[in-house]
Short mmCIF file of C-alpha atoms in Angstrom, two decimals:
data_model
loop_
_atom_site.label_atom_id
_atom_site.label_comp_id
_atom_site.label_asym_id
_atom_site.label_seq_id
_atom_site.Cartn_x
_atom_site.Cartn_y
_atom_site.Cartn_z
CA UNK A 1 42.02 -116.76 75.64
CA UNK A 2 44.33 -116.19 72.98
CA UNK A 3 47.32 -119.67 72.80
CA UNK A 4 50.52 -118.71 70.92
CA UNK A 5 52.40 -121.76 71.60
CA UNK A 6 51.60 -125.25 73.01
CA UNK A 7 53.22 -128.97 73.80
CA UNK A 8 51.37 -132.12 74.67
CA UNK A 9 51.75 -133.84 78.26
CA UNK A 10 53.55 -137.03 77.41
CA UNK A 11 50.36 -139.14 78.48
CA UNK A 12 48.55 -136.74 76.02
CA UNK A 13 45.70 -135.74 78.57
CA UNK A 14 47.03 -131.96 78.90
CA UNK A 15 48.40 -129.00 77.13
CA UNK A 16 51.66 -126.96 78.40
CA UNK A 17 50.44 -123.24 76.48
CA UNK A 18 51.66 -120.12 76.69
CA UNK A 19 48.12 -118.00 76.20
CA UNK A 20 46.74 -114.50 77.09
CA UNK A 21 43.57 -112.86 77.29
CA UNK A 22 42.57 -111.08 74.17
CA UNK A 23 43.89 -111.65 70.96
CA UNK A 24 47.04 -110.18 68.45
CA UNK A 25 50.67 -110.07 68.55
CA UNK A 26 50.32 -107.46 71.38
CA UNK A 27 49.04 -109.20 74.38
CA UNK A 28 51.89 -112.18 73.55
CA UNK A 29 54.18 -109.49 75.10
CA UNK A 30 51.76 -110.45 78.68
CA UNK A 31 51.04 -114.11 78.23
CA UNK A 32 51.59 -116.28 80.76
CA UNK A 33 52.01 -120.79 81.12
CA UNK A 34 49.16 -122.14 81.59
CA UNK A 35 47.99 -126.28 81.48
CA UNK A 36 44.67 -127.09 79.40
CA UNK A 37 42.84 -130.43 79.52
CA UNK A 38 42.96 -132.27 76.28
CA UNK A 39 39.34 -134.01 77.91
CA UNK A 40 37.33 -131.40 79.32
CA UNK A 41 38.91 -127.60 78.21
CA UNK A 42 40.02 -126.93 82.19
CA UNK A 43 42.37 -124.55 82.19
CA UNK A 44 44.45 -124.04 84.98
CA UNK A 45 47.20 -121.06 85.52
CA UNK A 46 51.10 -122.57 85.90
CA UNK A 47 53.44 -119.49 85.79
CA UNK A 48 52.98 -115.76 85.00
CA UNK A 49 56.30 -114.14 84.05
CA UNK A 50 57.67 -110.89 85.02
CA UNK A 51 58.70 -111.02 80.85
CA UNK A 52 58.33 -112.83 77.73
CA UNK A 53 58.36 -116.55 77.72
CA UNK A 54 58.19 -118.70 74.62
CA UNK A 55 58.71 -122.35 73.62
CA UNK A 56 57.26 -124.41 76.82
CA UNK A 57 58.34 -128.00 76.75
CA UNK A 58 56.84 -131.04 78.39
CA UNK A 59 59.33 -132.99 80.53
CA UNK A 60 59.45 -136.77 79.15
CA UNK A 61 57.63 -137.41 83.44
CA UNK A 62 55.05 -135.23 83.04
CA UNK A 63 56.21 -133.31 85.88
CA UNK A 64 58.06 -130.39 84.67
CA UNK A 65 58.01 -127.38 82.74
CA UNK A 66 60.63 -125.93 81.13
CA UNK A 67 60.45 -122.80 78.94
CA UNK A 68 62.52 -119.51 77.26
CA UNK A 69 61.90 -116.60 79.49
CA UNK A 70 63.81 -112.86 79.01
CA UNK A 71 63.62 -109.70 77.42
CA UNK A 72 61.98 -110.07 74.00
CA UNK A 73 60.91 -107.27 71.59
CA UNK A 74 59.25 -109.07 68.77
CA UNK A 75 56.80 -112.50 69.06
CA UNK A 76 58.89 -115.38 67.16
CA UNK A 77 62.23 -113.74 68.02
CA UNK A 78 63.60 -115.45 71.17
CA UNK A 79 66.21 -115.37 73.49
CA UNK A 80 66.52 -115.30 77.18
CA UNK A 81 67.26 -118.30 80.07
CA UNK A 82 66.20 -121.29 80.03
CA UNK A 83 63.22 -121.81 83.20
CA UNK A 84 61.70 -124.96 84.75
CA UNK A 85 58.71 -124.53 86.69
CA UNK A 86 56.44 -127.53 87.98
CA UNK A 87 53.31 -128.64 85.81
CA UNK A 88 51.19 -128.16 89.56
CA UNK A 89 52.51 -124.19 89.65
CA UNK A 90 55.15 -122.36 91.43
CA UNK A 91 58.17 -120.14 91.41
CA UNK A 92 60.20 -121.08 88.42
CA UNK A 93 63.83 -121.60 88.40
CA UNK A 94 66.76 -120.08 86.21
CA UNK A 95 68.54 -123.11 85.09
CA UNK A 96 71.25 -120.95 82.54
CA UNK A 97 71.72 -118.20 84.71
CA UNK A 98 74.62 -115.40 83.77
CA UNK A 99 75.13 -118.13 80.52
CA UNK A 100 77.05 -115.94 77.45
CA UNK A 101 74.72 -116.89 75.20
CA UNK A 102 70.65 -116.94 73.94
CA UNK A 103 68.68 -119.63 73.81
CA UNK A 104 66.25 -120.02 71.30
CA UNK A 105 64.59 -123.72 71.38
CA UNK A 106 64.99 -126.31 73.72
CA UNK A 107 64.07 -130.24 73.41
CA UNK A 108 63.90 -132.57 76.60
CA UNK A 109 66.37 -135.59 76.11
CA UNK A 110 65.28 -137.11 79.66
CA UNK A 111 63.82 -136.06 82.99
CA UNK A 112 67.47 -134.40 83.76
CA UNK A 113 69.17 -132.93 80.93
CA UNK A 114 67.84 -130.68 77.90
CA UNK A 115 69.31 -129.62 74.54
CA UNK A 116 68.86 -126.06 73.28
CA UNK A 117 69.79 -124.26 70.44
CA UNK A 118 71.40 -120.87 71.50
CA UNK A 119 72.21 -117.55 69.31
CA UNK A 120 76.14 -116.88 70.27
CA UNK A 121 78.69 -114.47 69.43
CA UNK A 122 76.52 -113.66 66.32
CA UNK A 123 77.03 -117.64 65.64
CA UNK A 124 74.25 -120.60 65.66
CA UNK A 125 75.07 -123.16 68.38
CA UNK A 126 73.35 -126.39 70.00
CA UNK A 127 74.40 -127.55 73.99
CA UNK A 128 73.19 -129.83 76.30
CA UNK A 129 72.45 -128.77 79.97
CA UNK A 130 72.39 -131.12 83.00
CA UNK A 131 69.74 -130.14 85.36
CA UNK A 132 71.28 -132.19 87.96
CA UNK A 133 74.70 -130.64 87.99
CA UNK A 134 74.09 -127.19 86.14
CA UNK A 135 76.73 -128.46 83.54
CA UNK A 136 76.80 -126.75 80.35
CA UNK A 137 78.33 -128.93 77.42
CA UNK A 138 79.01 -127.36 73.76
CA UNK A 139 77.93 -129.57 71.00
CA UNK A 140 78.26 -127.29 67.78
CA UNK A 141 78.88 -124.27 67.06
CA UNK A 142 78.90 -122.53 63.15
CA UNK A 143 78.56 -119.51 61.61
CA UNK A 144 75.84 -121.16 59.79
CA UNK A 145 72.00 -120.75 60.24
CA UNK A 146 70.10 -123.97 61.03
CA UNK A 147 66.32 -123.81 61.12
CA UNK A 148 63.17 -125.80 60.54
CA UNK A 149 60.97 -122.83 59.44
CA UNK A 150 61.96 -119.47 57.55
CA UNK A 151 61.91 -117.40 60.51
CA UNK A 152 63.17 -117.29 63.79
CA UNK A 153 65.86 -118.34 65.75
CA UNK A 154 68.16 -121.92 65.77
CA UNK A 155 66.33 -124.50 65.70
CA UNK A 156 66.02 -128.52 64.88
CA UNK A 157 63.88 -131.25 64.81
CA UNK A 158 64.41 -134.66 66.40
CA UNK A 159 63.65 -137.94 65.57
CA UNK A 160 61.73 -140.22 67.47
CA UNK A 161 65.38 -142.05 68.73
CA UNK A 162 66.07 -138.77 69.86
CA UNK A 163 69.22 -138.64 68.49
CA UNK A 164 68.41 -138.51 64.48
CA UNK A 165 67.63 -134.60 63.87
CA UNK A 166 67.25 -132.78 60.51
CA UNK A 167 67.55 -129.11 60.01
CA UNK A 168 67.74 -126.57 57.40
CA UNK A 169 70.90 -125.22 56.69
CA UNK A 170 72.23 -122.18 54.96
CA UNK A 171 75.23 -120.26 55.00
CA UNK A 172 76.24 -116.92 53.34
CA UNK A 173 78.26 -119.18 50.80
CA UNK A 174 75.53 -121.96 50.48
CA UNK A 175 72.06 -120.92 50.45
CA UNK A 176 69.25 -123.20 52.35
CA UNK A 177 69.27 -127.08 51.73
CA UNK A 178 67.51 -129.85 53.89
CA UNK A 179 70.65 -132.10 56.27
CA UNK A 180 69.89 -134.59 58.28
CA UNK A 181 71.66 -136.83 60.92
CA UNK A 182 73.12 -136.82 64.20
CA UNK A 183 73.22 -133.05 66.15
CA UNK A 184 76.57 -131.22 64.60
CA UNK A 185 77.01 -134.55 61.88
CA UNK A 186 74.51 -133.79 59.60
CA UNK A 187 74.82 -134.69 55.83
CA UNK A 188 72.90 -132.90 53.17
CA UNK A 189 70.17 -134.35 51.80
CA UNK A 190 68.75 -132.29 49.30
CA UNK A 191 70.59 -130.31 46.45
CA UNK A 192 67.94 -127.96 44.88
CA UNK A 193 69.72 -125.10 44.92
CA UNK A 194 73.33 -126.35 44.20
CA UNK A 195 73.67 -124.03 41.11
CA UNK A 196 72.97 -120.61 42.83
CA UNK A 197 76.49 -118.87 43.37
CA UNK A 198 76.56 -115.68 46.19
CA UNK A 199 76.74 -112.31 44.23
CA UNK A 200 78.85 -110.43 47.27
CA UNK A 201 82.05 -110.59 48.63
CA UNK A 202 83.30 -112.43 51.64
CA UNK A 203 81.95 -111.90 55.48
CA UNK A 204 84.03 -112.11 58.27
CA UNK A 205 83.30 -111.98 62.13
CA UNK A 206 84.62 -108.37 63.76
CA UNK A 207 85.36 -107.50 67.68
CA UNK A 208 85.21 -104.69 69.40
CA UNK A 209 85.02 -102.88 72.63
CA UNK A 210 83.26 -99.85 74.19
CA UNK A 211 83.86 -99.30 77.70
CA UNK A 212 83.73 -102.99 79.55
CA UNK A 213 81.23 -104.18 77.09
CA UNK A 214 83.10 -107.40 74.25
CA UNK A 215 80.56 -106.29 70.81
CA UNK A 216 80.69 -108.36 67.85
CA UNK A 217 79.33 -108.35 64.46
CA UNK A 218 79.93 -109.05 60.50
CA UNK A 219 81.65 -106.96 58.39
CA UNK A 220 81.20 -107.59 54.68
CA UNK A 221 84.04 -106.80 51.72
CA UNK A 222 83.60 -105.83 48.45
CA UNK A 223 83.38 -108.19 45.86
CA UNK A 224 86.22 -108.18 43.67
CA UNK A 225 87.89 -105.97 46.81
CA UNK A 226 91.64 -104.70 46.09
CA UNK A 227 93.09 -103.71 49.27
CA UNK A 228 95.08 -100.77 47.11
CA UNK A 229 91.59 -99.01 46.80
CA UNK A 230 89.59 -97.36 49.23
CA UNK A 231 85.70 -98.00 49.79
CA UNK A 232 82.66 -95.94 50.76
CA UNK A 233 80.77 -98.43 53.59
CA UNK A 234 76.83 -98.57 54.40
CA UNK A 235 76.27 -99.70 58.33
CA UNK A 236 72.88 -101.83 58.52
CA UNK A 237 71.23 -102.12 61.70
CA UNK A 238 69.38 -104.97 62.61
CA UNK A 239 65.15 -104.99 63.82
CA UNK A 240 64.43 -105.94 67.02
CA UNK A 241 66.61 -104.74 69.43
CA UNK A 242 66.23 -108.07 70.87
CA UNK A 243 67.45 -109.64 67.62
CA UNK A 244 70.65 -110.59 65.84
CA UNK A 245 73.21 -110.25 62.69
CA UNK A 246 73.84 -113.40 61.32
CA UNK A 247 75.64 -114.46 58.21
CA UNK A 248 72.97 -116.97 56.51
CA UNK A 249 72.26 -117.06 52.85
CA UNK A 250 69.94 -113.75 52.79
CA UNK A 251 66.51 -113.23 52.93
CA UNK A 252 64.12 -112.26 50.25
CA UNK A 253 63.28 -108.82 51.78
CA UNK A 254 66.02 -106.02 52.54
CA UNK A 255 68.62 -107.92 50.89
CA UNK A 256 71.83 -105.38 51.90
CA UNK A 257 74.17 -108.21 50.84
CA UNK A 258 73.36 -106.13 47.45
CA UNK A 259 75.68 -103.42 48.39
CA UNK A 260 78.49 -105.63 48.03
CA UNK A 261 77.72 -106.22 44.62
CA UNK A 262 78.11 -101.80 44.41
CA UNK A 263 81.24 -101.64 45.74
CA UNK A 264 80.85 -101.32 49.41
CA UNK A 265 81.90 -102.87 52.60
CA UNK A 266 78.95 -103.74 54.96
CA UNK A 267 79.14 -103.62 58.34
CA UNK A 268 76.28 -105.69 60.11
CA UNK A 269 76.77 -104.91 63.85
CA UNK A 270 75.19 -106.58 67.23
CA UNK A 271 75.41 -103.48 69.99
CA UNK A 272 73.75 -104.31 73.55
CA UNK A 273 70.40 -104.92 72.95
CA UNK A 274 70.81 -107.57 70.67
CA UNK A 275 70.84 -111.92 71.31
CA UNK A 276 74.15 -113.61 71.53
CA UNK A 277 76.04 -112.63 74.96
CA UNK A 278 73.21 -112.95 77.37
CA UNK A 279 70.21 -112.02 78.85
CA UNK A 280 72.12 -108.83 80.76
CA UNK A 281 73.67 -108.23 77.59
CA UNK A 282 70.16 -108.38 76.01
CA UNK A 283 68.53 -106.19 78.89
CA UNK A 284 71.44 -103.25 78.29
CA UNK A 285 69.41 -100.90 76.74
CA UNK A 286 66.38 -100.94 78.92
CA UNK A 287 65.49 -96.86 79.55
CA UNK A 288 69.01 -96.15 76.85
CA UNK A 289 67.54 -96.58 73.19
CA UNK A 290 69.44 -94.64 71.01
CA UNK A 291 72.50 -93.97 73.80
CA UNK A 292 74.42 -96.80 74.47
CA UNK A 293 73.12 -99.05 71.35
CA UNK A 294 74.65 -96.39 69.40
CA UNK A 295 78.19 -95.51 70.66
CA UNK A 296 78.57 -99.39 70.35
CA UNK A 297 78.01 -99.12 66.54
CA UNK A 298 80.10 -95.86 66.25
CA UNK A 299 82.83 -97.79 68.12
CA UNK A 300 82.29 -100.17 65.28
CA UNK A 301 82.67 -98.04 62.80
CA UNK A 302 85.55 -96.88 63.85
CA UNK A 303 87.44 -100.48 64.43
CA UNK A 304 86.74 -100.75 60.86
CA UNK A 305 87.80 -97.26 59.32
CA UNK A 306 91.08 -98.10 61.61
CA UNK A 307 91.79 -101.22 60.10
CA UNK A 308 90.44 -101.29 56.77
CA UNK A 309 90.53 -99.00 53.60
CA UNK A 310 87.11 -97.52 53.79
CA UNK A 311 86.95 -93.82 53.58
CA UNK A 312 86.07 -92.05 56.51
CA UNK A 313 83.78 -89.24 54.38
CA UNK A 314 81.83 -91.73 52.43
CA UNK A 315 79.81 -93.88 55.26
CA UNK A 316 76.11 -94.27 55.52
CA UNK A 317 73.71 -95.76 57.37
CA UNK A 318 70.57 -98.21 57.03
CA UNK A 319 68.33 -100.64 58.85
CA UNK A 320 64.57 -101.35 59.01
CA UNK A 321 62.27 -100.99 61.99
CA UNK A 322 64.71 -100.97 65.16
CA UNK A 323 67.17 -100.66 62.11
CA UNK A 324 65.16 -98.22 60.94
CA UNK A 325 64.87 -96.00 64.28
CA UNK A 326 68.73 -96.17 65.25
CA UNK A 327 69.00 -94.86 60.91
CA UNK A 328 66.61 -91.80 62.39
CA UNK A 329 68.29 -91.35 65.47
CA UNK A 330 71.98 -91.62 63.87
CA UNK A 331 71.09 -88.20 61.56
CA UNK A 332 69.94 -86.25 64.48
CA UNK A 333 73.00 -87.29 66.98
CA UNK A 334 75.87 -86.78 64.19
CA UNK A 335 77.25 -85.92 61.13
CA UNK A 336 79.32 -88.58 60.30
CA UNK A 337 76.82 -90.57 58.06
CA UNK A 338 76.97 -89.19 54.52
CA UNK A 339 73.81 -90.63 53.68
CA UNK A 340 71.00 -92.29 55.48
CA UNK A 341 67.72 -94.70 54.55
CA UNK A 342 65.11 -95.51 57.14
CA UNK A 343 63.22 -98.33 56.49
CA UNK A 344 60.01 -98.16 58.55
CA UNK A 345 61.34 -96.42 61.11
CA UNK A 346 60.41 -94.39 64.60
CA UNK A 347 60.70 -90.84 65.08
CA UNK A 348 58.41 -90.21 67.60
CA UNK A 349 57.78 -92.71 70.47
CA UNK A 350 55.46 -90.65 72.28
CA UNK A 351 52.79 -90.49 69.55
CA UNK A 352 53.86 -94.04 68.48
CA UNK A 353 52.76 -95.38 71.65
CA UNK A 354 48.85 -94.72 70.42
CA UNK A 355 49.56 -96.08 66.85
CA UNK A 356 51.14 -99.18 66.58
CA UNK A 357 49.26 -102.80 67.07
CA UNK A 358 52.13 -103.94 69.31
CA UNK A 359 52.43 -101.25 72.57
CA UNK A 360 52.55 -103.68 75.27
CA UNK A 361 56.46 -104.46 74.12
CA UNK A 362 57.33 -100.88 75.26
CA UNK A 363 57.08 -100.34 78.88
CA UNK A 364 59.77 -103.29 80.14
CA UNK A 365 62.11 -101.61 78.15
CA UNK A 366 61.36 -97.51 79.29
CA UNK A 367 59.89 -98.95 82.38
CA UNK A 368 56.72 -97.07 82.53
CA UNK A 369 54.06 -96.48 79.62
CA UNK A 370 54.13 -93.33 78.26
CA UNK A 371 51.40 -92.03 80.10
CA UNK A 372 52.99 -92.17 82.92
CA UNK A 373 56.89 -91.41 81.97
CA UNK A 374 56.11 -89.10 79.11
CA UNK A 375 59.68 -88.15 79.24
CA UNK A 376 61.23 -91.21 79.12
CA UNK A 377 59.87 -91.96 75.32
CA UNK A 378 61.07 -88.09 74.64
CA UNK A 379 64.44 -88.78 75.68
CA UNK A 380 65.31 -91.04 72.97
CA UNK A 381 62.49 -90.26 70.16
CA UNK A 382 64.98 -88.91 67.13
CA UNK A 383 61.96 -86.28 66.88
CA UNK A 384 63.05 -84.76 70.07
CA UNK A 385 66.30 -83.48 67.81
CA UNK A 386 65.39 -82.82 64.68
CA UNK A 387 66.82 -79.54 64.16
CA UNK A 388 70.10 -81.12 63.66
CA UNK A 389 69.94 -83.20 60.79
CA UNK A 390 71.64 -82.16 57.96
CA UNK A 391 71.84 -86.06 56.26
CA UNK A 392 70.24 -86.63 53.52
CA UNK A 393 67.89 -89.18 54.42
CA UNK A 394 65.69 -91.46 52.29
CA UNK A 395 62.72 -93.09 54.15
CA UNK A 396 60.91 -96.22 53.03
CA UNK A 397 57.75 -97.88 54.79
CA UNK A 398 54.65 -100.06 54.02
CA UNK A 399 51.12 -98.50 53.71
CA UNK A 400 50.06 -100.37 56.51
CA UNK A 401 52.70 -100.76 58.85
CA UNK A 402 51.13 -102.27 62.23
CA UNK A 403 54.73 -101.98 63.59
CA UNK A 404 56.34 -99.26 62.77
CA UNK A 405 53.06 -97.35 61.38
CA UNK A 406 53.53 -95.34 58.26
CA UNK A 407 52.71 -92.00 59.87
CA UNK A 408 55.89 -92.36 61.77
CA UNK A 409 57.85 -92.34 58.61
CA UNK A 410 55.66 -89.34 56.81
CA UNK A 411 56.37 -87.16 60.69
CA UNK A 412 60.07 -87.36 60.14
CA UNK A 413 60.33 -87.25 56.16
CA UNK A 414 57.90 -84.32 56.81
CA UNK A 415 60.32 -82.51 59.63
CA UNK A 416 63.31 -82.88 57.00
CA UNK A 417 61.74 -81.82 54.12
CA UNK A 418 60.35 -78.23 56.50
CA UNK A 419 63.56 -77.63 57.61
CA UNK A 420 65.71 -77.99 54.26
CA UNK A 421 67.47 -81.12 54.76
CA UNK A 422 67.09 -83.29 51.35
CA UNK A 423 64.86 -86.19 51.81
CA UNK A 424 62.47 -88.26 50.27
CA UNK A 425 59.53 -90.65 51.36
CA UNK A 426 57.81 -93.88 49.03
CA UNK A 427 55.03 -95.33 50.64
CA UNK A 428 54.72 -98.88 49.34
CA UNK A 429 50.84 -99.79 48.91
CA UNK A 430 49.35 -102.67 50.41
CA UNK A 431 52.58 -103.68 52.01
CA UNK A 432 52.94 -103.94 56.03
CA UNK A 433 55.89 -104.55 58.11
CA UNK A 434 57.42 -107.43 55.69
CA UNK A 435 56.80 -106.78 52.08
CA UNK A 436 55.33 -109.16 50.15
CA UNK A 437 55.09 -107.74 46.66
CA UNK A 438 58.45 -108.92 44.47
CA UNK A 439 58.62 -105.52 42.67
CA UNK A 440 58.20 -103.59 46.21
CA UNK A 441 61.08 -105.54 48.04
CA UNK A 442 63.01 -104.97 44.64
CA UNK A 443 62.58 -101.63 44.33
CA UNK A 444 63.22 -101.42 47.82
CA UNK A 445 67.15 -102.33 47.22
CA UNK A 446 67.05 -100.62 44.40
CA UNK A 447 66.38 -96.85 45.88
CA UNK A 448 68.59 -97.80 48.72
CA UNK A 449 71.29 -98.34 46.53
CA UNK A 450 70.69 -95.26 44.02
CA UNK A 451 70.91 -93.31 47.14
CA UNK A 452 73.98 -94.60 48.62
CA UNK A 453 75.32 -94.51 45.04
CA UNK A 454 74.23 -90.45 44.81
CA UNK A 455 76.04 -89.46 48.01
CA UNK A 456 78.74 -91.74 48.56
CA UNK A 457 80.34 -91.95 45.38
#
């Protein structure tokens, strides 16, 4: 038995963990609650899901359960309802149903009411829920990113008064300091990066629509931006699909805020699929990657081009791993991207389904395995149609990619380069899904910009 996340009982006899059989990020996509005596190693099953679950919480009676449960494509990502579910076993209950939002990390305050952090509108939030009256109540809500580790969704940690917490904060003016204090009142306490200054131009939230569906994301100017000039624009997808664009202080690897720097506006979209407006918002693109997800972005696009001097002929295209398929998908659906870079991308979801370490995320979303709905995983595999690419498309991946495997990228970079279109393809050595290396995840911005700068300028 494999445990990927645990609490303590409050008497301290038993373990709340969510485990599976086996071991590896793939069987977390199966796992199921289970309790585990602290005294003698009996385990006992609590719940098994019909998806993924994550973060199980110990009520402060010791007689409840409660847990994230939804639609989640990558372990450490999370989103979904918020479930209770006895510590004896049984059906579990939907305490947030149809909620607009997607909670990440949840904290018992007393027998009847928890506080969760919650993704929303591509913002960070924190609520309180009362279990006795289903009552919802906002606490904060920021365009900031609060954490307690360097990955993941929101997140905080409490105090023993249950009312102190401390977080990590970052914005994408402010990059990450230590604050601590009561929830939404926090006051920094450390200053250690107080003399680093952003290097790109301002963000600001965008809406859209496409059909009935509200979309949001973050569109990025310029720096320096005249509004008597026109601008070339690079769309970045986010991974996942079950993930988000935020606007914290960026990350060390696939740093796009770079492009602002170049002279570009960024747009940093969150089509169905994605965490923020709810766990049918999330489940959208079950059996539709590459359909739906992608005339939300191109809708997008558009609201931008409409209201904003960026030039029409000089947009491209970018995003790594679910990024990285919709970047592969994008070049064989149209030919309004100028230029394109895949960063460990899929092209072919049929012969992906035997490579990658992480298979058993696929079937809730195409609803069979590929064995048995072959045609499902054509339908939206960019290798499908090839034929029409005529984008010059750069393609980026790590050498061992358990993923988004590296002979995913060399298939399509391969079908390009046969068929004329102009393309390249760096393998980076040693590297897997999340490069390590400084020089790799420099060079990696580096090439993506050269290219950008070589067909959109």
């Amino acid at each position: 038995m494999y445990v990927y996340q645990y609490d303590w009982s409050p008497d301290g006899r038993t373990f709340a963990a969510i485990a599976a059989h086996g071991y590896g990020d793939s069987n977390w996509y199966v796992a199921q609650i289970y309790t585990l005596s602290s005294e003698n190693g009996e385990l006992k099953p609590v719940y098994k899901p019909s998806l993924q679950i994550a973060v199980p919480r110990w009520s402060p009676d010791g007689k409840t359960i409660a847990f994230i449960g939804g639609l989640m494509s990558d372990e450490g990502s999370i989103g979904g309802d918020i479930f209770t579910v006895s510590a004896a076993g049984g059906d579990a209950r939907n305490v947030t149903p149809g909620i607009p939002a997607s909670p990440s990390w949840l904290y018992w305050e007393s027998p009847s009411r928890i506080l969760f952090t919650e993704n929303v509108d591509g913002q960070a939030g924190i609520s309180r829920i009362d279990l006795s009256s289903g009552k919802i109540s906002s606490l904060w809500t920021s365009a900031s990113v609060i954490s307690t580790e360097a990955w993941g969704g929101p997140e905080v940690s409490l105090a023993a008064d249950r009312h102190t917490s401390a977080v990590i904060q970052d914005s994408a003016t402010h990059p990450p300091e230590i604050w601590a204090g009561a929830i939404g009142e926090w006051k920094q306490i450390t200053r250690i990066n107080d003399g680093i200054r952003p290097a790109w131009g301002d963000l600001k939230s965008l809406h859209w629509s496409n059909g009935d569906l509200k979309l949001q994301g973050w569109l990025m100017y310029p720096i320096n931006y005249d509004p008597a000039k026109r601008y070339p624009m690079v769309v970045v997808v986010h991974g996942g699909p079950a993930g988000d664009a935020h606007i914290g202080w960026p990350e060390a690897f696939f740093n796009t805020y770079d492009l602002s720097a170049h002279g570009y506006f960024v747009l940093y979209p969150n089509p169905r699929g994605s965490f923020g407006q709810g766990e049918k918002f999330t489940a959208a693109n079950v059996k539709d990657f590459g359909y739906g997800d992608f005339q939300d972005i191109l809708k997008g696009v558009d609201e931008v081009v409409k209201t904003l001097p960026v030039d029409n002929n000089r947009i491209g295209i970018t995003g790594w791993s679910y990024g990285g398929y919709i970047t592969m998908w994008a070049v064989t659906q149209t030919n309004r991207f100028r230029a394109a870079v895949a960063g460990a991308g899929l092209a072919n979801y049929q012969s992906y389904y035997g490579q990658n370490d992480i298979d058993e995320w696929m079937p809730p979303y195409f609803g069979a395995t590929v064995y048995d709905d072959p045609a499902a995983y054509a339908r939206s595999s960019p290798i499908t149609f090839i034929k029409n690419v005529k984008t010059p498309t750069l393609v980026l991946v790590g050498q061992y990619d358990g993923e988004c495997p590296m002979p995913q990228s060399r298939e399509f970079w391969w079908a390009l380069k046969t068929l004329g279109v102009s393309t390249q393809l760096v393998i980076y050595p040693g590297e897997g899904h999340e490069f390590l290396q400084p020089d790799h995840r420099r060079d990696v911005i580096d090439r993506l910009t050269a290219w950008f700068d070589h067909y959109l300028k």
